[in-house]
mmCIF file of C-alpha atoms in Angstrom:
data_model
loop_
_atom_site.group_PDB
_atom_site.id
_atom_site.type_symbol
_atom_site.label_atom_id
_atom_site.label_comp_id
_atom_site.label_asym_id
_atom_site.label_seq_id
_atom_site.Cartn_x
_atom_site.Cartn_y
_atom_site.Cartn_z
ATOM 1 C CA UNK N 624 -53.189 29.605 110.633
ATOM 2 C CA UNK N 625 -56.785 28.483 111.030
ATOM 3 C CA UNK N 626 -57.614 27.514 114.627
ATOM 4 C CA UNK N 627 -58.618 23.870 115.162
ATOM 5 C CA UNK N 628 -61.385 25.221 117.399
ATOM 6 C CA UNK N 629 -62.947 27.531 114.812
ATOM 7 C CA UNK N 630 -65.483 24.961 113.657
ATOM 8 C CA UNK N 631 -66.690 24.404 117.235
ATOM 9 C CA UNK N 632 -67.112 28.138 117.789
ATOM 10 C CA UNK N 633 -68.990 28.528 114.518
ATOM 11 C CA UNK N 634 -71.234 25.633 115.523
ATOM 12 C CA UNK N 635 -72.005 27.236 118.902
ATOM 13 C CA UNK N 636 -72.720 30.611 117.358
ATOM 14 C CA UNK N 637 -74.968 29.049 114.743
ATOM 15 C CA UNK N 638 -76.913 27.185 117.434
ATOM 16 C CA UNK N 639 -77.425 30.418 119.351
ATOM 17 C CA UNK N 640 -78.606 32.194 116.223
ATOM 18 C CA UNK N 641 -81.160 29.484 115.492
ATOM 19 C CA UNK N 642 -82.689 29.875 118.953
ATOM 20 C CA UNK N 643 -82.565 33.669 119.078
ATOM 21 C CA UNK N 644 -85.223 36.211 118.163
ATOM 22 C CA UNK N 645 -85.682 39.998 118.180
ATOM 23 C CA UNK N 646 -88.419 39.584 120.787
ATOM 24 C CA UNK N 647 -86.055 37.793 123.165
ATOM 25 C CA UNK N 648 -83.401 40.445 122.552
ATOM 26 C CA UNK N 649 -85.850 43.204 123.432
ATOM 27 C CA UNK N 650 -86.904 41.333 126.566
ATOM 28 C CA UNK N 651 -83.260 40.947 127.652
ATOM 29 C CA UNK N 652 -82.531 44.644 127.204
ATOM 30 C CA UNK N 653 -85.021 45.515 129.952
ATOM 31 C CA UNK N 654 -82.555 44.186 132.512
ATOM 32 C CA UNK N 655 -79.642 46.216 131.183
ATOM 33 C CA UNK N 656 -80.498 49.928 131.230
ATOM 34 C CA UNK N 657 -76.834 50.671 130.594
ATOM 35 C CA UNK N 658 -77.119 48.826 127.273
ATOM 36 C CA UNK N 659 -76.242 45.346 126.031
ATOM 37 C CA UNK N 660 -75.236 43.854 122.683
ATOM 38 C CA UNK N 661 -77.258 40.655 122.543
ATOM 39 C CA UNK N 662 -78.515 38.270 119.885
ATOM 40 C CA UNK N 663 -81.687 37.401 121.792
ATOM 41 C CA UNK N 664 -81.230 34.016 123.444
ATOM 42 C CA UNK N 665 -82.693 33.154 126.835
ATOM 43 C CA UNK N 666 -80.993 31.400 129.746
ATOM 44 C CA UNK N 667 -82.735 28.163 128.776
ATOM 45 C CA UNK N 668 -81.535 28.606 125.189
ATOM 46 C CA UNK N 669 -77.959 29.022 126.392
ATOM 47 C CA UNK N 670 -78.243 25.896 128.541
ATOM 48 C CA UNK N 671 -79.623 23.969 125.579
ATOM 49 C CA UNK N 672 -76.747 25.072 123.334
ATOM 50 C CA UNK N 673 -74.216 23.964 125.948
ATOM 51 C CA UNK N 674 -75.934 20.634 126.649
ATOM 52 C CA UNK N 675 -76.322 19.834 122.954
ATOM 53 C CA UNK N 676 -72.672 20.656 122.324
ATOM 54 C CA UNK N 677 -71.523 18.217 125.005
ATOM 55 C CA UNK N 678 -73.790 15.477 123.672
ATOM 56 C CA UNK N 679 -72.501 16.039 120.147
ATOM 57 C CA UNK N 680 -68.847 16.186 121.193
ATOM 58 C CA UNK N 681 -68.456 13.646 123.978
ATOM 59 C CA UNK N 682 -64.942 12.822 122.834
ATOM 60 C CA UNK N 683 -63.582 16.278 123.604
ATOM 61 C CA UNK N 684 -61.397 16.321 126.716
ATOM 62 C CA UNK N 685 -61.705 18.892 129.496
ATOM 63 C CA UNK N 686 -58.560 20.578 128.186
ATOM 64 C CA UNK N 687 -59.992 20.768 124.674
ATOM 65 C CA UNK N 688 -63.277 22.230 125.915
ATOM 66 C CA UNK N 689 -61.306 24.873 127.810
ATOM 67 C CA UNK N 690 -59.597 25.765 124.524
ATOM 68 C CA UNK N 691 -63.003 26.080 122.841
ATOM 69 C CA UNK N 692 -64.118 28.337 125.687
ATOM 70 C CA UNK N 693 -61.132 30.623 125.277
ATOM 71 C CA UNK N 694 -61.437 30.768 121.507
ATOM 72 C CA UNK N 695 -65.140 31.623 121.804
ATOM 73 C CA UNK N 696 -64.340 34.367 124.331
ATOM 74 C CA UNK N 697 -61.708 35.807 122.014
ATOM 75 C CA UNK N 698 -64.237 35.892 119.181
ATOM 76 C CA UNK N 699 -67.416 36.751 121.076
ATOM 77 C CA UNK N 700 -69.815 39.068 119.259
ATOM 78 C CA UNK N 701 -72.789 38.991 121.600
ATOM 79 C CA UNK N 702 -73.335 38.858 125.336
ATOM 80 C CA UNK N 703 -74.724 35.337 124.972
ATOM 81 C CA UNK N 704 -71.476 34.146 123.375
ATOM 82 C CA UNK N 705 -69.681 34.947 126.629
ATOM 83 C CA UNK N 706 -72.298 33.133 128.717
ATOM 84 C CA UNK N 707 -72.021 30.034 126.541
ATOM 85 C CA UNK N 708 -68.223 30.134 126.832
ATOM 86 C CA UNK N 709 -68.353 30.336 130.625
ATOM 87 C CA UNK N 710 -70.897 27.522 130.797
ATOM 88 C CA UNK N 711 -69.010 25.116 128.562
ATOM 89 C CA UNK N 712 -66.478 24.173 131.237
ATOM 90 C CA UNK N 713 -68.922 24.060 134.135
ATOM 91 C CA UNK N 714 -69.245 20.253 134.057
ATOM 92 C CA UNK N 715 -65.460 19.838 134.173
ATOM 93 C CA UNK N 716 -64.231 22.302 136.793
ATOM 94 C CA UNK N 717 -64.699 20.139 139.881
ATOM 95 C CA UNK N 718 -62.489 17.271 138.809
ATOM 96 C CA UNK N 719 -60.323 18.759 136.070
ATOM 97 C CA UNK N 720 -57.856 21.610 135.678
ATOM 98 C CA UNK N 721 -55.454 22.851 138.314
ATOM 99 C CA UNK N 722 -55.588 25.750 140.758
ATOM 100 C CA UNK N 723 -54.219 28.125 138.135
ATOM 101 C CA UNK N 724 -57.587 28.146 136.410
ATOM 102 C CA UNK N 725 -58.518 30.861 138.895
ATOM 103 C CA UNK N 726 -56.010 33.118 137.126
ATOM 104 C CA UNK N 727 -57.882 32.540 133.892
ATOM 105 C CA UNK N 728 -61.145 33.441 135.592
ATOM 106 C CA UNK N 729 -59.572 36.726 136.643
ATOM 107 C CA UNK N 730 -58.353 37.365 133.090
ATOM 108 C CA UNK N 731 -61.785 36.599 131.664
ATOM 109 C CA UNK N 732 -63.462 38.985 134.108
ATOM 110 C CA UNK N 733 -61.058 41.760 133.219
ATOM 111 C CA UNK N 734 -61.104 41.219 129.461
ATOM 112 C CA UNK N 735 -64.365 39.585 128.391
ATOM 113 C CA UNK N 736 -67.039 40.422 130.974
ATOM 114 C CA UNK N 737 -69.084 43.426 129.911
ATOM 115 C CA UNK N 738 -72.182 43.324 132.118
ATOM 116 C CA UNK N 739 -73.385 42.105 135.511
ATOM 117 C CA UNK N 740 -74.829 38.861 134.097
ATOM 118 C CA UNK N 741 -71.389 37.754 132.894
ATOM 119 C CA UNK N 742 -69.959 38.270 136.375
ATOM 120 C CA UNK N 743 -72.796 36.598 138.224
ATOM 121 C CA UNK N 744 -73.040 33.664 135.827
ATOM 122 C CA UNK N 745 -69.329 32.899 136.048
ATOM 123 C CA UNK N 746 -69.196 33.285 139.843
ATOM 124 C CA UNK N 747 -72.440 31.592 140.863
ATOM 125 C CA UNK N 748 -72.111 28.648 138.489
ATOM 126 C CA UNK N 749 -68.639 27.836 137.166
ATOM 127 C CA UNK N 750 -66.411 29.477 139.774
ATOM 128 C CA UNK N 751 -68.650 28.124 142.539
ATOM 129 C CA UNK N 752 -68.226 24.539 141.329
ATOM 130 C CA UNK N 753 -64.494 25.084 140.938
ATOM 131 C CA UNK N 754 -64.042 26.376 144.493
ATOM 132 C CA UNK N 755 -66.283 23.726 146.042
ATOM 133 C CA UNK N 756 -63.472 21.327 145.211
ATOM 134 C CA UNK N 757 -60.780 23.838 146.251
ATOM 135 C CA UNK N 758 -62.000 25.762 149.312
ATOM 136 C CA UNK N 759 -58.442 26.926 150.017
ATOM 137 C CA UNK N 760 -58.807 29.256 147.023
ATOM 138 C CA UNK N 761 -61.972 31.024 148.185
ATOM 139 C CA UNK N 762 -60.291 33.807 150.141
ATOM 140 C CA UNK N 763 -57.746 34.445 147.376
ATOM 141 C CA UNK N 764 -60.364 36.196 145.266
ATOM 142 C CA UNK N 765 -60.265 39.124 147.678
ATOM 143 C CA UNK N 766 -57.400 40.540 145.631
ATOM 144 C CA UNK N 767 -59.865 41.027 142.784
ATOM 145 C CA UNK N 768 -61.236 43.922 144.813
ATOM 146 C CA UNK N 769 -58.133 45.868 143.768
ATOM 147 C CA UNK N 770 -58.667 45.310 140.036
ATOM 148 C CA UNK N 771 -58.861 48.298 137.701
ATOM 149 C CA UNK N 772 -61.872 46.634 136.054
ATOM 150 C CA UNK N 773 -65.184 47.116 137.842
ATOM 151 C CA UNK N 774 -66.561 43.735 136.743
ATOM 152 C CA UNK N 775 -63.661 41.982 138.432
ATOM 153 C CA UNK N 776 -64.222 44.046 141.576
ATOM 154 C CA UNK N 777 -67.885 43.007 141.560
ATOM 155 C CA UNK N 778 -66.779 39.396 141.213
ATOM 156 C CA UNK N 779 -64.672 39.658 144.365
ATOM 157 C CA UNK N 780 -67.958 39.964 146.286
ATOM 158 C CA UNK N 781 -70.174 37.699 144.196
ATOM 159 C CA UNK N 782 -67.618 34.881 144.410
ATOM 160 C CA UNK N 783 -68.187 34.812 148.163
ATOM 161 C CA UNK N 784 -71.969 34.944 148.471
ATOM 162 C CA UNK N 785 -72.361 31.152 148.315
ATOM 163 C CA UNK N 786 -69.518 30.570 150.749
ATOM 164 C CA UNK N 787 -70.515 32.683 153.737
ATOM 165 C CA UNK N 788 -71.644 29.356 155.147
ATOM 166 C CA UNK N 789 -71.618 26.309 152.894
ATOM 167 C CA UNK N 790 -71.424 22.542 153.269
ATOM 168 C CA UNK N 791 -68.254 21.459 151.485
ATOM 169 C CA UNK N 792 -67.726 17.727 151.425
ATOM 170 C CA UNK N 793 -68.317 16.374 154.914
ATOM 171 C CA UNK N 794 -67.642 19.650 156.685
ATOM 172 C CA UNK N 795 -69.105 23.153 156.766
ATOM 173 C CA UNK N 796 -67.065 25.998 155.351
ATOM 174 C CA UNK N 797 -67.562 29.398 156.991
ATOM 175 C CA UNK N 798 -65.988 32.583 155.694
ATOM 176 C CA UNK N 799 -64.389 34.632 158.445
ATOM 177 C CA UNK N 800 -66.894 37.413 159.127
ATOM 178 C CA UNK N 801 -64.079 39.881 159.828
ATOM 179 C CA UNK N 802 -62.695 39.132 156.361
ATOM 180 C CA UNK N 803 -66.137 39.770 154.883
ATOM 181 C CA UNK N 804 -66.333 43.182 156.517
ATOM 182 C CA UNK N 805 -62.788 43.969 155.375
ATOM 183 C CA UNK N 806 -63.926 43.147 151.861
ATOM 184 C CA UNK N 807 -66.913 45.455 152.191
ATOM 185 C CA UNK N 808 -64.648 48.224 153.490
ATOM 186 C CA UNK N 809 -62.533 47.935 150.342
ATOM 187 C CA UNK N 810 -65.464 48.519 148.006
ATOM 188 C CA UNK N 811 -67.995 50.474 150.047
ATOM 189 C CA UNK N 812 -67.170 53.727 148.284
ATOM 190 C CA UNK N 813 -66.606 52.241 144.837
ATOM 191 C CA UNK N 814 -67.833 54.554 142.088
ATOM 192 C CA UNK N 815 -69.468 51.728 140.124
ATOM 193 C CA UNK N 816 -73.101 51.053 141.003
ATOM 194 C CA UNK N 817 -72.823 47.331 140.234
ATOM 195 C CA UNK N 818 -69.897 46.984 142.617
ATOM 196 C CA UNK N 819 -71.860 48.809 145.308
ATOM 197 C CA UNK N 820 -74.835 46.508 144.800
ATOM 198 C CA UNK N 821 -72.557 43.490 145.138
ATOM 199 C CA UNK N 822 -71.476 44.813 148.539
ATOM 200 C CA UNK N 823 -75.143 44.886 149.509
ATOM 201 C CA UNK N 824 -75.593 41.332 148.202
ATOM 202 C CA UNK N 825 -72.668 40.040 150.270
ATOM 203 C CA UNK N 826 -73.965 41.808 153.378
ATOM 204 C CA UNK N 827 -77.463 40.408 152.779
ATOM 205 C CA UNK N 828 -76.209 36.831 152.741
ATOM 206 C CA UNK N 829 -73.960 37.502 155.731
ATOM 207 C CA UNK N 830 -76.939 38.875 157.688
ATOM 208 C CA UNK N 831 -78.555 35.440 157.528
ATOM 209 C CA UNK N 832 -75.728 34.103 159.703
ATOM 210 C CA UNK N 833 -74.417 37.187 161.517
ATOM 211 C CA UNK N 834 -77.449 39.445 161.835
ATOM 212 C CA UNK N 835 -76.263 41.649 164.683
ATOM 213 C CA UNK N 836 -72.813 42.144 163.158
ATOM 214 C CA UNK N 837 -74.294 43.253 159.842
ATOM 215 C CA UNK N 838 -76.676 45.656 161.567
ATOM 216 C CA UNK N 839 -73.775 47.171 163.484
ATOM 217 C CA UNK N 840 -71.727 47.418 160.299
ATOM 218 C CA UNK N 841 -74.492 49.305 158.499
ATOM 219 C CA UNK N 842 -75.020 51.604 161.476
ATOM 220 C CA UNK N 843 -71.320 52.458 161.465
ATOM 221 C CA UNK N 844 -71.044 52.914 157.716
ATOM 222 C CA UNK N 845 -74.412 54.106 156.400
ATOM 223 C CA UNK N 846 -72.968 57.516 155.491
ATOM 224 C CA UNK N 847 -70.696 55.801 152.930
ATOM 225 C CA UNK N 848 -73.416 53.538 151.539
ATOM 226 C CA UNK N 849 -75.895 54.345 148.795
ATOM 227 C CA UNK N 850 -79.565 53.731 149.509
ATOM 228 C CA UNK N 851 -79.776 50.871 146.945
ATOM 229 C CA UNK N 852 -76.782 49.185 148.608
ATOM 230 C CA UNK N 853 -78.472 49.423 152.003
ATOM 231 C CA UNK N 854 -81.723 48.091 150.532
ATOM 232 C CA UNK N 855 -79.897 45.030 149.217
ATOM 233 C CA UNK N 856 -78.084 44.527 152.514
ATOM 234 C CA UNK N 857 -81.191 44.603 154.723
ATOM 235 C CA UNK N 858 -83.446 42.481 152.528
ATOM 236 C CA UNK N 859 -83.308 39.426 154.820
ATOM 237 C CA UNK N 860 -83.610 41.330 158.098
ATOM 238 C CA UNK N 861 -86.824 41.614 160.090
ATOM 239 C CA UNK N 862 -89.177 44.488 159.240
ATOM 240 C CA UNK N 863 -88.347 46.520 162.340
ATOM 241 C CA UNK N 864 -84.594 46.412 161.655
ATOM 242 C CA UNK N 865 -85.139 47.265 157.983
ATOM 243 C CA UNK N 866 -87.223 50.324 158.793
ATOM 244 C CA UNK N 867 -84.778 51.556 161.421
ATOM 245 C CA UNK N 868 -81.744 51.183 159.129
ATOM 246 C CA UNK N 869 -83.477 52.806 156.156
ATOM 247 C CA UNK N 870 -84.406 55.741 158.356
ATOM 248 C CA UNK N 871 -80.694 56.418 158.858
ATOM 249 C CA UNK N 872 -80.391 57.432 155.207
ATOM 250 C CA UNK N 873 -82.996 60.209 155.382
#
C-alpha cells in the first residue's frame, strides 16, 4: 500500500535536488575522509528545505511531521536526507511528543546515522531542544555508551556537551562531574576514532567548569588516550597546562 507520506518525502527530496550541486558535494567530502554519499546541499540549503516545508504544510500536526521524518529516514538515499529528517521535528520537540521519543532517537542513531554530522546534528539541535524540556532524561543517554553501534556511542557523549552546565527554565542544570568521568571511562579505549574524539569534546566542555578535575583526569589516564583526544580535551585550558599535558604523550 502506498504510504500517505510518500508525496511529502518526494517533495523534500526534490527540493534538496534543486538546491544541490556537484561543487557543493565535493566541498562536503573534504570533511569526511572516511567517505560520504551526499547529493551536495549545504547546511543553509537543508535549513531552507525544512523551513519551506513547514511554511507549505502548516496544517500538519507534530505527530504527522514525525511520521514524515520516519518515512524519510527509511527511504534516505543521501546524507542530507537524514539531516533534513532530523531537522523536521526540531520545532516540535519541546512541547510535543512524550518521553518515549528518546527511544526513537536511539533507534535512529543505531539504524540511520552513518557519519559524525548525523550524530552531532541530532544531538546538538533536536535532542538538545527535547531534553531542555525534560532534564530528567539527560542522564539516561549514558546507556547509549554500551551500544554496538559506534555512532550511538558517540551520541552518548555529544548529548551531554550542552548540559555540563546549562540554564534550564529558571534554574541551572549541572551534570554531576563524577558521572561525566564515569562516562569517559566507559569510552576512553573505544576503537572508533569518532567516539574517542567525542570523549575529548566532553572533557573540553567540562574543563570550562571543572578545570582542575579535568587536568587530573587526563594526568591519570593519558596512557589510554590518543593524542587527538587529548588535543580536543585541552583546547580550552591555559597554554601552560596544554603544553604540560601534551608533553605526557611523548
